[in-house]
Coordinates of C-alpha atoms and ligand atoms in Angstrom, one line a residue:
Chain A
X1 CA 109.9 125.6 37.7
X2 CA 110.0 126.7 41.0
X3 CA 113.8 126.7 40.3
X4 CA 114.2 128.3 36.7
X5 CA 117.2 128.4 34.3
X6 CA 119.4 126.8 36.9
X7 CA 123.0 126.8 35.1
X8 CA 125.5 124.3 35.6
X9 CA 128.7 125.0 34.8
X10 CA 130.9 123.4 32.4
X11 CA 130.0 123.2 28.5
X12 CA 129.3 119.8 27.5
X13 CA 128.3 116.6 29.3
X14 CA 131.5 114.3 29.7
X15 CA 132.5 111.3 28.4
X16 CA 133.2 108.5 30.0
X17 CA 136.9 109.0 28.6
X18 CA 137.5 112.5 29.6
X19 CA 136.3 111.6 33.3
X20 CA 138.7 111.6 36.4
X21 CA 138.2 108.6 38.2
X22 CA 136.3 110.0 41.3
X23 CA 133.9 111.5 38.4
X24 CA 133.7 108.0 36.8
X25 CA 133.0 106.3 40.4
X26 CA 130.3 109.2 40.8
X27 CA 128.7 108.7 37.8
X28 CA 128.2 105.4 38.2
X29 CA 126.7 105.5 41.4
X30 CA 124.1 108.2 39.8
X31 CA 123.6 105.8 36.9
X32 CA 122.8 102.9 39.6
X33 CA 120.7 105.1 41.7
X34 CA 122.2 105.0 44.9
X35 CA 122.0 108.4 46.4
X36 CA 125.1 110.7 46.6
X37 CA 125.0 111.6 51.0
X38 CA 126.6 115.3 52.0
X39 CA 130.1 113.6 53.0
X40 CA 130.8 111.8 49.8
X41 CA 132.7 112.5 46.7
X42 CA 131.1 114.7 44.4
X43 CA 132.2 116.9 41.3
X44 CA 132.1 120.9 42.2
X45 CA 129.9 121.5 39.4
X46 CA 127.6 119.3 40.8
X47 CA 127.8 120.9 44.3
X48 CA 127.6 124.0 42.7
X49 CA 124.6 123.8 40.8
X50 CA 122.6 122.1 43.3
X51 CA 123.2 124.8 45.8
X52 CA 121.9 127.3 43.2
X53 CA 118.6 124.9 42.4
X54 CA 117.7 124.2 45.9
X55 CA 118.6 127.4 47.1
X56 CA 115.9 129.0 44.1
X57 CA 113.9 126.5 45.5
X58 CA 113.8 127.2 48.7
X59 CA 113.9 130.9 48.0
X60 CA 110.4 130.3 45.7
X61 CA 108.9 128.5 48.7
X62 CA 109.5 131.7 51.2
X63 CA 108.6 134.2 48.8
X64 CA 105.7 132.0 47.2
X65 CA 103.7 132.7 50.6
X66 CA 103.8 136.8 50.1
X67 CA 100.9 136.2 47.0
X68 CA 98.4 134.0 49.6
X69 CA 99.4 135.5 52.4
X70 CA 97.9 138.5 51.2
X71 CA 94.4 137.1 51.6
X72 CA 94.7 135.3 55.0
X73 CA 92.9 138.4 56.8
X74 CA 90.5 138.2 53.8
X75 CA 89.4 135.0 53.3
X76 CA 85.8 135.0 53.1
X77 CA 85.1 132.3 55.8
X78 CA 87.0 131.3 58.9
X79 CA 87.3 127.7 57.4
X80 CA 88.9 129.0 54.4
X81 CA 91.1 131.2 56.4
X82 CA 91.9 128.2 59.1
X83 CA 92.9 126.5 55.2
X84 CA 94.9 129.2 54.0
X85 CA 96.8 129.9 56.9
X86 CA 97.9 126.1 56.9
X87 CA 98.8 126.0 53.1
X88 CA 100.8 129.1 53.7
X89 CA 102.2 127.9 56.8
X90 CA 103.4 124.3 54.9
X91 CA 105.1 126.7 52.5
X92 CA 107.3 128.0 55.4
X93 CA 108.2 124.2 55.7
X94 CA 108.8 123.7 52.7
X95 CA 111.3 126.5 52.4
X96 CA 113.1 125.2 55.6
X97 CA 113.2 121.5 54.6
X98 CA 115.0 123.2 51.2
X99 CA 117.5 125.3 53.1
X100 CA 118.5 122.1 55.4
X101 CA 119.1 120.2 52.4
X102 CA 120.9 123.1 50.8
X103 CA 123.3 123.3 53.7
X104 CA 124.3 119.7 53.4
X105 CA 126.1 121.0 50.7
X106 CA 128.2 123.3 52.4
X107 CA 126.5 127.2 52.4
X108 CA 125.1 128.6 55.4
X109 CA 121.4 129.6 56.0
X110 CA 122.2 133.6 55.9
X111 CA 124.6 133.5 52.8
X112 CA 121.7 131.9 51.0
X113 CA 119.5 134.5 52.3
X114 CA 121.5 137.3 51.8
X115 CA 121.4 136.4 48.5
X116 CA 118.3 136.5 48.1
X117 CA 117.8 139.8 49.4
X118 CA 120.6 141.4 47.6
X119 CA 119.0 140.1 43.9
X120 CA 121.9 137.6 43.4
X121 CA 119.6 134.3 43.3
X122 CA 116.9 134.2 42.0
X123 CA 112.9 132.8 42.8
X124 CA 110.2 131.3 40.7
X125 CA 108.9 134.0 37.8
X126 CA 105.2 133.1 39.3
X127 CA 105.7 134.7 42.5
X128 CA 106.0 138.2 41.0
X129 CA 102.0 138.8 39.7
X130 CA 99.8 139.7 42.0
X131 CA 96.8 137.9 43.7
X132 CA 93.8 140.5 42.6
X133 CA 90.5 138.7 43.9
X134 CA 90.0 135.7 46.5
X135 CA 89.4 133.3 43.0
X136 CA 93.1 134.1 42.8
X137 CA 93.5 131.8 45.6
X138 CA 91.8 129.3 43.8
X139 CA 93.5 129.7 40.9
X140 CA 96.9 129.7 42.5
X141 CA 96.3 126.2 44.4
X142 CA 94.8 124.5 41.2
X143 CA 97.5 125.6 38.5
X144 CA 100.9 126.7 40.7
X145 CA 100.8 124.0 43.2
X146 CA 99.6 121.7 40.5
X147 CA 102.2 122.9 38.3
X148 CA 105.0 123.0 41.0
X149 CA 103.3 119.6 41.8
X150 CA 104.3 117.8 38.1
X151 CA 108.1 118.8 38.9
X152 CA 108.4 117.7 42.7
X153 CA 107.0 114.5 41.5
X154 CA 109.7 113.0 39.5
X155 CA 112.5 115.1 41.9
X156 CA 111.9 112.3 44.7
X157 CA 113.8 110.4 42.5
X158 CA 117.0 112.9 42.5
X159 CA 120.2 111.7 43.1
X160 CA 121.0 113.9 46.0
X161 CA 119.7 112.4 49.4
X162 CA 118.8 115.4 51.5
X163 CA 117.5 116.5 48.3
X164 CA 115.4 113.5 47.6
X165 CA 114.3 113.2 51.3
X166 CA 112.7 116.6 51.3
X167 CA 110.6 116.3 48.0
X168 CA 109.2 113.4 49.6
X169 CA 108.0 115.3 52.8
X170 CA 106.7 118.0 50.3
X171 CA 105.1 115.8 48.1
X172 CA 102.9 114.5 50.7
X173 CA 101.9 118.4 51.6
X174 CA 101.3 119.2 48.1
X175 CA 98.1 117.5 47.0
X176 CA 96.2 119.5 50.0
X177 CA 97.6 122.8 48.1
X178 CA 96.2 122.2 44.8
X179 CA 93.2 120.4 46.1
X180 CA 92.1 123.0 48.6
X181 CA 92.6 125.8 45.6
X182 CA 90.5 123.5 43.3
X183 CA 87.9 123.3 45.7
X184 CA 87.9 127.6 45.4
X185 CA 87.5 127.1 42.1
X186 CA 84.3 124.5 41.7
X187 CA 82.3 127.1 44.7
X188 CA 83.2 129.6 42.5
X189 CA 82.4 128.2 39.4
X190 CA 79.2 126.9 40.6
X191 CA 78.5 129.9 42.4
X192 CA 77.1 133.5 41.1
X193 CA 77.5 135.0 37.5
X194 CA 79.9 137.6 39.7
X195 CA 81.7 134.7 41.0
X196 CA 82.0 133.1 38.3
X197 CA 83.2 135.7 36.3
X198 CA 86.4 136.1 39.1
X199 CA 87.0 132.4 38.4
X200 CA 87.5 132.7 34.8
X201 CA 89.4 135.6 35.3
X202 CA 91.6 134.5 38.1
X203 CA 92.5 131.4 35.0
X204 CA 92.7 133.9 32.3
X205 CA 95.3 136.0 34.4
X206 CA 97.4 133.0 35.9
X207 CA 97.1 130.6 32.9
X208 CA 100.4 131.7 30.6
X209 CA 102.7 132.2 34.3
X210 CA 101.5 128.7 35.5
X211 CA 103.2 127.8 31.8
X212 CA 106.4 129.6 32.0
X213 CA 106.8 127.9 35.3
X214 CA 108.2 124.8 33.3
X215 CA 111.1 127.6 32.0
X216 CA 112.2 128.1 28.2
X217 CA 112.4 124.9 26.2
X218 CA 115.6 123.0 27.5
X219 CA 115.6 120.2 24.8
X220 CA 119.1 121.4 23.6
X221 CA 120.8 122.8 26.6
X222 CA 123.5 121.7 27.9
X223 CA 123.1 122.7 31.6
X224 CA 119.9 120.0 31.1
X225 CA 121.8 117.7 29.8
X226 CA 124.3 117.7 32.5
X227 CA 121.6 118.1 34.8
X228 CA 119.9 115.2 33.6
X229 CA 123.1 113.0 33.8
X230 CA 123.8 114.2 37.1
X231 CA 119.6 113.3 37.9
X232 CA 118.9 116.1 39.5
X233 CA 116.5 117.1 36.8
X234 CA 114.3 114.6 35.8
X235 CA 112.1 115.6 32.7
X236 CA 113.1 118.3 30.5
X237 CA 110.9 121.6 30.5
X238 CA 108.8 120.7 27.8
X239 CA 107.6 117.5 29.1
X240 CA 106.4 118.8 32.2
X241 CA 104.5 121.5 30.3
X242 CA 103.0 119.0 28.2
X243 CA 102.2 116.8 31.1
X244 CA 100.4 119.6 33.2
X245 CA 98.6 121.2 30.0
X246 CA 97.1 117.7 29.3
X247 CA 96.2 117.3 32.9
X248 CA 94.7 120.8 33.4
X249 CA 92.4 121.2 30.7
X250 CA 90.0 118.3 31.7
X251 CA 89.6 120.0 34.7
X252 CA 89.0 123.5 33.7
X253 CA 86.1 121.7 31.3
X254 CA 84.5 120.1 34.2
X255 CA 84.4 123.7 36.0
X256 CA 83.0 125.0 33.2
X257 CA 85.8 127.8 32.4
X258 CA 87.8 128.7 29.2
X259 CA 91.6 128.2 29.0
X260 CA 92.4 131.5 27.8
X261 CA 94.1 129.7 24.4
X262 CA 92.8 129.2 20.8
X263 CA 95.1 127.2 19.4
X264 CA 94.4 124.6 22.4
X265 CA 93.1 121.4 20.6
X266 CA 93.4 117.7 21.5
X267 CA 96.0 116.0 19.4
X268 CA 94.5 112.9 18.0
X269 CA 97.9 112.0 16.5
X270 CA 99.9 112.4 19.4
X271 CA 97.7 112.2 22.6
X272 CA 98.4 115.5 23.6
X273 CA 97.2 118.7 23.8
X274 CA 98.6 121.3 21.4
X275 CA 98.6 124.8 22.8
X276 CA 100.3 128.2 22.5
X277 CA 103.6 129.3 24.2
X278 CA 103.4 131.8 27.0
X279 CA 105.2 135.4 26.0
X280 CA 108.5 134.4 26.6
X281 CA 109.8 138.1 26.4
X282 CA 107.5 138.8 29.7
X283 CA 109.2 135.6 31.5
X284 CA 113.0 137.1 30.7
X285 CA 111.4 140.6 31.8
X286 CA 110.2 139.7 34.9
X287 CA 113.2 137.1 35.8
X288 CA 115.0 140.2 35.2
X289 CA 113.0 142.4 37.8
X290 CA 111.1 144.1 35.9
X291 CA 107.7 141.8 36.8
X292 CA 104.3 143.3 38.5
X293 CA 105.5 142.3 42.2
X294 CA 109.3 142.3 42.1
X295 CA 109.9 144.7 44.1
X296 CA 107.0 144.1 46.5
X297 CA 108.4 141.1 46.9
X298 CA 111.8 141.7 47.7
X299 CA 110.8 144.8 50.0
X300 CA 108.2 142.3 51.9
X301 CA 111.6 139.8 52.3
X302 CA 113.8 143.0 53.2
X303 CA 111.6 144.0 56.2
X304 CA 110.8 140.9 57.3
X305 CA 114.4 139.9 57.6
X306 CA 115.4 143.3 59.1
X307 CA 112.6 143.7 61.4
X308 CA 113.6 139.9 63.2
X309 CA 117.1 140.8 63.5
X310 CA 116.4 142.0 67.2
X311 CA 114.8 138.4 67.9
X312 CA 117.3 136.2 66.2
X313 CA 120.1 138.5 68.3
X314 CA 118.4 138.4 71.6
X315 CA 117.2 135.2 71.9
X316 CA 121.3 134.1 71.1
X317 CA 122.3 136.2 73.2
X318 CA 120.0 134.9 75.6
X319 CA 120.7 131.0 75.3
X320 CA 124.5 131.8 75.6
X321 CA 124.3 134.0 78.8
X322 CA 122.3 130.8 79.9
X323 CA 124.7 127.9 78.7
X324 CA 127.3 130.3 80.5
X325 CA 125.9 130.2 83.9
X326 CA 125.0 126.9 83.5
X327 CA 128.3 125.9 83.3
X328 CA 129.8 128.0 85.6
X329 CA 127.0 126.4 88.6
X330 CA 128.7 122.8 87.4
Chain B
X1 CA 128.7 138.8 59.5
X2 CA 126.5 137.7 61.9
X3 CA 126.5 134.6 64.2
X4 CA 123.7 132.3 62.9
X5 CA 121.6 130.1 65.6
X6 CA 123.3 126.3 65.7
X7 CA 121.9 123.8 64.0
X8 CA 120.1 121.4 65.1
X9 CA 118.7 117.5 64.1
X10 CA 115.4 116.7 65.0
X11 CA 114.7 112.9 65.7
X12 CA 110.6 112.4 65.9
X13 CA 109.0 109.1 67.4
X14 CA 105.4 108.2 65.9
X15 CA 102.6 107.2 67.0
X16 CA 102.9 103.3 66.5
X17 CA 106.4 102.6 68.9
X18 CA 108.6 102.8 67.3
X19 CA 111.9 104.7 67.8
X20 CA 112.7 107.9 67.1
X21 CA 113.2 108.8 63.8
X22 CA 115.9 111.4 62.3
X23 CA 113.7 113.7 60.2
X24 CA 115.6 116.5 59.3
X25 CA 117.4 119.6 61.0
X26 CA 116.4 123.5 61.9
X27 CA 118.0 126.4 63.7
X28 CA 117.5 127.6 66.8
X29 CA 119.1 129.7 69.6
X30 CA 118.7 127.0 72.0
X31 CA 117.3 123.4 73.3
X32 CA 114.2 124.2 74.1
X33 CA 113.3 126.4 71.1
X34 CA 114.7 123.7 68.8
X35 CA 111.9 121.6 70.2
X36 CA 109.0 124.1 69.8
X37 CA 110.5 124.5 66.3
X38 CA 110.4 121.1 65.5
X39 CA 106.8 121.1 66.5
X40 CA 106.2 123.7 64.0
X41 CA 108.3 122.4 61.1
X42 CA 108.0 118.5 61.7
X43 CA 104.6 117.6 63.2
X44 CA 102.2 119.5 61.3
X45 CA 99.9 116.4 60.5
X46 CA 100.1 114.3 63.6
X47 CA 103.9 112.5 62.7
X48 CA 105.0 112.4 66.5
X49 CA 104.7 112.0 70.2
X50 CA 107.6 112.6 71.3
X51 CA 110.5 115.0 69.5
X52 CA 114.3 114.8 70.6
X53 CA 116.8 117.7 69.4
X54 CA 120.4 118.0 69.7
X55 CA 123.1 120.0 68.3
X56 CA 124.4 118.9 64.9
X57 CA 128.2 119.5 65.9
X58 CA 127.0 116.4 68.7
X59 CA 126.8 114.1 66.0
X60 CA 129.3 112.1 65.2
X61 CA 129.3 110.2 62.5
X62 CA 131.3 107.2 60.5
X63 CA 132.9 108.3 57.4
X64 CA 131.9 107.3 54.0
X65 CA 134.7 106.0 52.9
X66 CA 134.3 103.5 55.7
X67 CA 131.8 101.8 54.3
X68 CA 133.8 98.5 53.5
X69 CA 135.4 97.8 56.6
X70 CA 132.6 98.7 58.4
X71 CA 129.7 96.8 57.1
X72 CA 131.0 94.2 54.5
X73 CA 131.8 91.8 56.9
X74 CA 128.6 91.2 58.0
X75 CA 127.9 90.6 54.1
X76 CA 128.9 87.0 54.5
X77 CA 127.2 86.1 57.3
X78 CA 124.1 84.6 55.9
X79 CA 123.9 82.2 58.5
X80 CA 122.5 85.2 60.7
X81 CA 119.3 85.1 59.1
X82 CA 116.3 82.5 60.0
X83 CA 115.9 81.9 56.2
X84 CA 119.4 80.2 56.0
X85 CA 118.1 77.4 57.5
X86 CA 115.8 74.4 56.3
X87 CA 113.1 73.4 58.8
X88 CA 111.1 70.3 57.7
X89 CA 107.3 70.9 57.4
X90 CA 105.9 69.1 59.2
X91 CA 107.7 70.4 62.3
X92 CA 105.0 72.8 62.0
X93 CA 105.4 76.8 62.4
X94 CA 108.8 77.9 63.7
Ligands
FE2_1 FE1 105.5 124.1 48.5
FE2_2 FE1 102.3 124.1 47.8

C-alpha cells in the first residue's frame, strides 16, 4: 500500500503468557480499542514499526505528487488544471499530517527525510512509473487513490491516535482524488477514438501497479500478524486487493474499457472476482530501485530539498535575529 | 545536523462558534508563518475563521499516568448531571 512490506520486528506474535505486564496492559487497551496517545506506554517494536509505516506513508504522499505534478502546466483546460493543482496540493497535506503524527513518536521531521533521500526508507512501488499521457491522470485518480482509498479506510480505526486522527482528515480529501480522476476517465472514454484509445491505455499501463499496491500476500507473515494484533493494519493484503478488484471492474465496464486480465471472471461461488496476480518479480525490482522513475524520483526529492535549504536557513535565522531584539527592547 | 524550524500546534475555530479546535501541528520559523502555514495545511475546504498557533514546547500538558487522580473523582458524581434527577410530568418542560 502506500506503506509496503512494513516489518515489525520480533518473530512471532506473543502470548498472553510470555507478555511483560506493561505489554499485557497495552494489549488490552488495543484489544478494547481505546487509542494508544504519544506519552503512553508502548512496546518499542510497536514504536518502531509505526515510525517506519507512517514515515513510508508520508514519504509516498510527497513523492506521489512528482507523477501529477508533471501535468499541472499541461492540463488541457484551466478547470482541470485549477483541479489538479488542488489534488496535488492536498497530497502535500497529506504528507505533513503523516510526518506530525510520525513525530509523536519520537523522530524528527529531517531524520525522516534524510532518510528518504539517502534510500534508507522506502515509498509506495506506484510512484516509480511514469505518467505518459493526460488519461494517465485519470487513470491515476480512479485506480491509485481508489486503491490507496480501500487501505486509509479501515486505518481510521488504528490504534494509534495521531495516526487515527490523520487518516480521518485524509479520508475526507480522498474521494475528490479518485472522483475527479474518474471524471478524466468517462470524458475520455466518451470522447474521440484517439481519446479513447489513451484511456484504455492509461488502464492497461496502471492496472497490475494499482495491484501490487496491496504488497505480496501477507496471510502467513508474521510482521501482519503482529501488525494486526497491534491494529495498526487492519485487513491483510489480500483482502484489500480483492475488495478494490471487485469494486473496480464495474466501473471500468460502465466506461466501456478492458481490464487488461483474462483470467478476470465473476465468481459465482464466492462473490468475487477471480483475477491474475501482478508480476511480483517487477514489484521486488522496482522496490529495489531498479523501477522506470526511481531515480527521477529521488533526484526530483534531492533538489527540491537542496534547493530550499537557503529558505529554511534564512527565514530561521531571520525569526531568531527578531525574537532577539524583541527581547532585548523588553 | 541542522536546526529544524519549532514546531508548532495549530488550534482552528469554525464557522458555527465554537471554540477553537486543536487540529494538528506544522513547522515554521516563526509566529506568523506558522499562521500562513496553517492556512495552507489546515483550511483548505473552508474549516476555519479564525487560526491560533503556538509553540509546542508551550504546551504543557497532564501526564498519562494521571489519569486516575485526575478525572475519576468526578466519576461518582452523577448527581452533576440533569438526568439524575426525576421531575414529575406534568411540571411540564424543565
Ligand atoms: Fe493522499
Ligand atoms: Fe489522494
Amino acid at each position: 500500500m502506500y506503506a509496503q512490506m512494513v516489518k515489525s520486528t520480533g518473530d512471532a506474535v506473543k502470548s498472553r503468557e510470555e507478555m511483560s505486564d506493561d505489554e499485557r496492559h497495552f494489549q488490552d487497551k488495543v484489544d478494547a480499542n481505546i487509542k494508544v496517545e504519544p506519552r503512553d506506554w508502548m512496546p518499542d517494536d510497536y514504536r518502531k514499526t509505526l515510525i517506519r509505516q507512517i514515515g513510508q506513508h508520508a514519504h509516498s504522499e510527497i513523492v506521489g505528487q512528482l507523477p501529477e505534478g508533471n501535468w499541472i502546466t499541461r492540463a488541457p483546460t484551466l478547470e482541470r488544471k485549477a483541479i489538479l493543482l488542488a489534488k496535488v496540493q492536498d497530497e502535500a497535506g497529506h504528507g505533513l499530517y503523516l510526518y506530525c503524527a510520525a513525530e509523536t513518536l519520537g523522530v524528527t521531521r529531517d531524520d525522516l527525510t534524510e532518510k528518504l533521500l539517502s534510500g534508507r526508507m522506502k515509498y509506495s512501488s506506484i510512484f516509480n512509473y511514469p505518467t505518459l499521457t493526460w488519461a494517465d491522470m485519470g487513470a491515476v485518480g480512479w485506480l491509485v487513490d481508489g486503491a490507496a482509498i480501500m487501505n486509509q479506510v479501515p486505518l481510521q480505526r488504528t490504534s494509534y491516535g495521531p495516526y487515527s486522527r490523520a487518516m480521518v482528515r485524509i479520508c475526507k480529501e480522498e474521494s475528490f482524488h479518485q472522483r475527479q480522476g474518474y471524471a478524466i476517465m468517462m470524458k475520455m472514454a466518451q470522447g474521440s477514438a484517439a481519446q479513447r484509445k489513451m484511456a484504455q491505455d492509461a488502464l492497461n499501463r496502471m492496472w497490475y501497479p494499482s495491484l501490487m499496491m496491496f504488497g505480496p500476500s501477507d496471510k502467513d507473515s508474521v510482521h501482519s500478524a503482529q501488525s494486526m494484533a497491534w491494529k495498526i493494519k487492519i485487513n491483510t493484503n489480500d483482502e484489500l486487493r480483492q475488495k478494490f478488484v471487485n469494486e473496480t471492474v464495474p466501473q471500468a465496464e460502465y466506461l466501456g474499457l478492458t481490464i487488461p486480465d483474462e483470467n478476470l471472471k465473476f465468481n459465482e461461488e464466492t462473490g468475487n472476482y477471480d483475477f491474475s496476480q501482478p508480476d511480483w518479480d517487477e514489484f521486488f525490482e522496482v522496490l529495489k530501485g531498479n523501477g522506470p522513475c526511481n531515480t527521477d524520483r529521488l533526484n526530483a526529492r534531492r533538489k527540491a530539498w537542496d534547493d530550499g535549504a537557503w529558505v529554511r536557513e534564512g527565514l530561521l535565522a531571520h525569526a531568531e535575529k527578531r525574537a532577539a531584539a524583541k527581547v532585548a527592547a523588553e | 545536523m541542522k536546526k529544524e524550524w519549532p514546531l508548532w500546534e495549530v488550534f482552528i475555530r469554525g464557522q458555527h462558534g465554537l471554540n477553537h479546535r486543536h487540529v494538528g501541528s506544522l513547522h515554521a520559523p516563526d509566529a506568523e508563518t506558522a499562521i500562513l502555514n496553517a492556512r495552507d495545511v489546515y483550511t483548505r475546504r473552508n474549516e476555519g475563521l479564525s487560526i491560533w498557533v503556538v509553540e509546542a514546547r508551550h504546551i504543557s500538558a497532564s501526564a498519562p499516568g494521571d489519569k486516575g487522580p485526575l478525572f475519576e473523582p468526578s466519576e461518582s458524581k452523577v448527581y452533576r448531571h440533569p438526568t439524575f434527577y426525576d421531575i414529575p410530568k406534568d411540571v411540564g418542560h424543565m
